[in-house]
PDB file of C-alpha atoms in Angstrom:
ATOM      1  CA  MET A   1      99.983  25.892 131.892  1.00  0.00           C
ATOM      2  CA  ASP A   2      97.217  23.563 130.530  1.00  0.00           C
ATOM      3  CA  LYS A   3      95.694  25.182 127.650  1.00  0.00           C
ATOM      4  CA  GLY A   4      92.202  23.902 128.271  1.00  0.00           C
ATOM      5  CA  ILE A   5      91.987  25.545 131.620  1.00  0.00           C
ATOM      6  CA  TYR A   6      93.373  28.800 130.220  1.00  0.00           C
ATOM      7  CA  GLN A   7      90.672  28.865 127.487  1.00  0.00           C
ATOM      8  CA  THR A   8      88.050  28.151 130.077  1.00  0.00           C
ATOM      9  CA  ILE A   9      89.120  31.091 132.293  1.00  0.00           C
ATOM     10  CA  LEU A  10      88.955  33.311 129.272  1.00  0.00           C
ATOM     11  CA  ALA A  11      85.602  32.011 128.226  1.00  0.00           C
ATOM     12  CA  VAL A  12      84.114  32.592 131.806  1.00  0.00           C
ATOM     13  CA  LEU A  13      85.638  36.061 131.868  1.00  0.00           C
ATOM     14  CA  ALA A  14      84.061  36.926 128.469  1.00  0.00           C
ATOM     15  CA  VAL A  15      80.659  35.748 129.795  1.00  0.00           C
ATOM     16  CA  ASN A  16      81.109  37.830 132.941  1.00  0.00           C
ATOM     17  CA  ILE A  17      81.751  40.950 130.689  1.00  0.00           C
ATOM     18  CA  ALA A  18      78.632  40.220 128.591  1.00  0.00           C
ATOM     19  CA  ILE A  19      76.428  39.773 131.667  1.00  0.00           C
ATOM     20  CA  GLY A  20      77.907  42.897 133.236  1.00  0.00           C
ATOM     21  CA  ALA A  21      77.078  44.862 130.001  1.00  0.00           C
ATOM     22  CA  LEU A  22      73.563  43.513 129.957  1.00  0.00           C
ATOM     23  CA  LEU A  23      73.070  44.510 133.555  1.00  0.00           C
ATOM     24  CA  THR A  24      74.537  47.903 132.845  1.00  0.00           C
ATOM     25  CA  PHE A  25      72.126  48.589 130.010  1.00  0.00           C
ATOM     26  CA  ALA A  26      69.107  46.883 131.406  1.00  0.00           C
ATOM     27  CA  GLY A  27      69.425  47.226 135.187  1.00  0.00           C
ATOM     28  CA  GLU A  28      67.656  50.519 135.630  1.00  0.00           C
ATOM     29  CA  ARG A  29      65.268  50.211 132.764  1.00  0.00           C
ATOM     30  CA  TYR A  30      63.932  46.678 133.528  1.00  0.00           C
ATOM     31  CA  PHE A  31      64.648  46.118 137.083  1.00  0.00           C
ATOM     32  CA  GLY A  32      63.955  49.614 138.278  1.00  0.00           C
ATOM     33  CA  ASP A  33      67.048  49.820 140.405  1.00  0.00           C
ATOM     34  CA  VAL A  34      70.280  51.784 139.804  1.00  0.00           C
ATOM     35  CA  ALA A  35      72.201  49.251 141.951  1.00  0.00           C
ATOM     36  CA  TYR A  36      71.962  46.651 139.130  1.00  0.00           C
ATOM     37  CA  ALA A  37      73.411  49.071 136.563  1.00  0.00           C
ATOM     38  CA  ARG A  38      76.235  49.897 138.974  1.00  0.00           C
ATOM     39  CA  PHE A  39      76.934  46.354 139.714  1.00  0.00           C
ATOM     40  CA  GLY A  40      76.896  45.503 136.003  1.00  0.00           C
ATOM     41  CA  THR A  41      79.359  48.225 135.302  1.00  0.00           C
ATOM     42  CA  GLY A  42      81.746  47.057 138.007  1.00  0.00           C
ATOM     43  CA  LEU A  43      81.544  43.520 136.903  1.00  0.00           C
ATOM     44  CA  ALA A  44      82.317  44.384 133.321  1.00  0.00           C
ATOM     45  CA  LEU A  45      85.214  46.472 134.254  1.00  0.00           C
ATOM     46  CA  VAL A  46      86.809  44.081 136.756  1.00  0.00           C
ATOM     47  CA  ALA A  47      86.278  41.042 134.360  1.00  0.00           C
ATOM     48  CA  GLY A  48      87.601  43.044 131.516  1.00  0.00           C
ATOM     49  CA  VAL A  49      90.789  43.941 133.386  1.00  0.00           C
ATOM     50  CA  ILE A  50      91.425  40.386 134.503  1.00  0.00           C
ATOM     51  CA  TYR A  51      90.583  39.160 130.958  1.00  0.00           C
ATOM     52  CA  LEU A  52      93.328  41.589 129.613  1.00  0.00           C
ATOM     53  CA  PHE A  53      95.775  40.427 132.211  1.00  0.00           C
ATOM     54  CA  PHE A  54      95.273  36.759 131.250  1.00  0.00           C
ATOM     55  CA  ARG A  55      95.526  37.506 127.484  1.00  0.00           C
ATOM     56  CA  LEU A  56      98.883  39.431 128.062  1.00  0.00           C
ATOM     57  CA  TRP A  57     100.176  36.687 130.377  1.00  0.00           C
ATOM     58  CA  GLY A  58      99.125  33.997 127.800  1.00  0.00           C
ATOM     59  CA  ARG A  59     100.960  35.869 125.026  1.00  0.00           C
ATOM     60  CA  LYS A  60     104.161  35.952 127.216  1.00  0.00           C
ATOM     61  CA  ARG A  61     104.046  32.181 127.787  1.00  0.00           C
TER      62      ARG A  61
END
């Protein structure tokens, strides 16, 4: 697998985790809607699981 693509995927997933965390903490407070906080939590969790999958897969290869 091309190392550049692999690192780009990991970087995009890390950014998604950070955005999800920001939405989780600031969603209800600044936007006034619980849906933003829930979406942020879901985004962070899903991106985190995919990130861990890619890290483990990369370690195997």
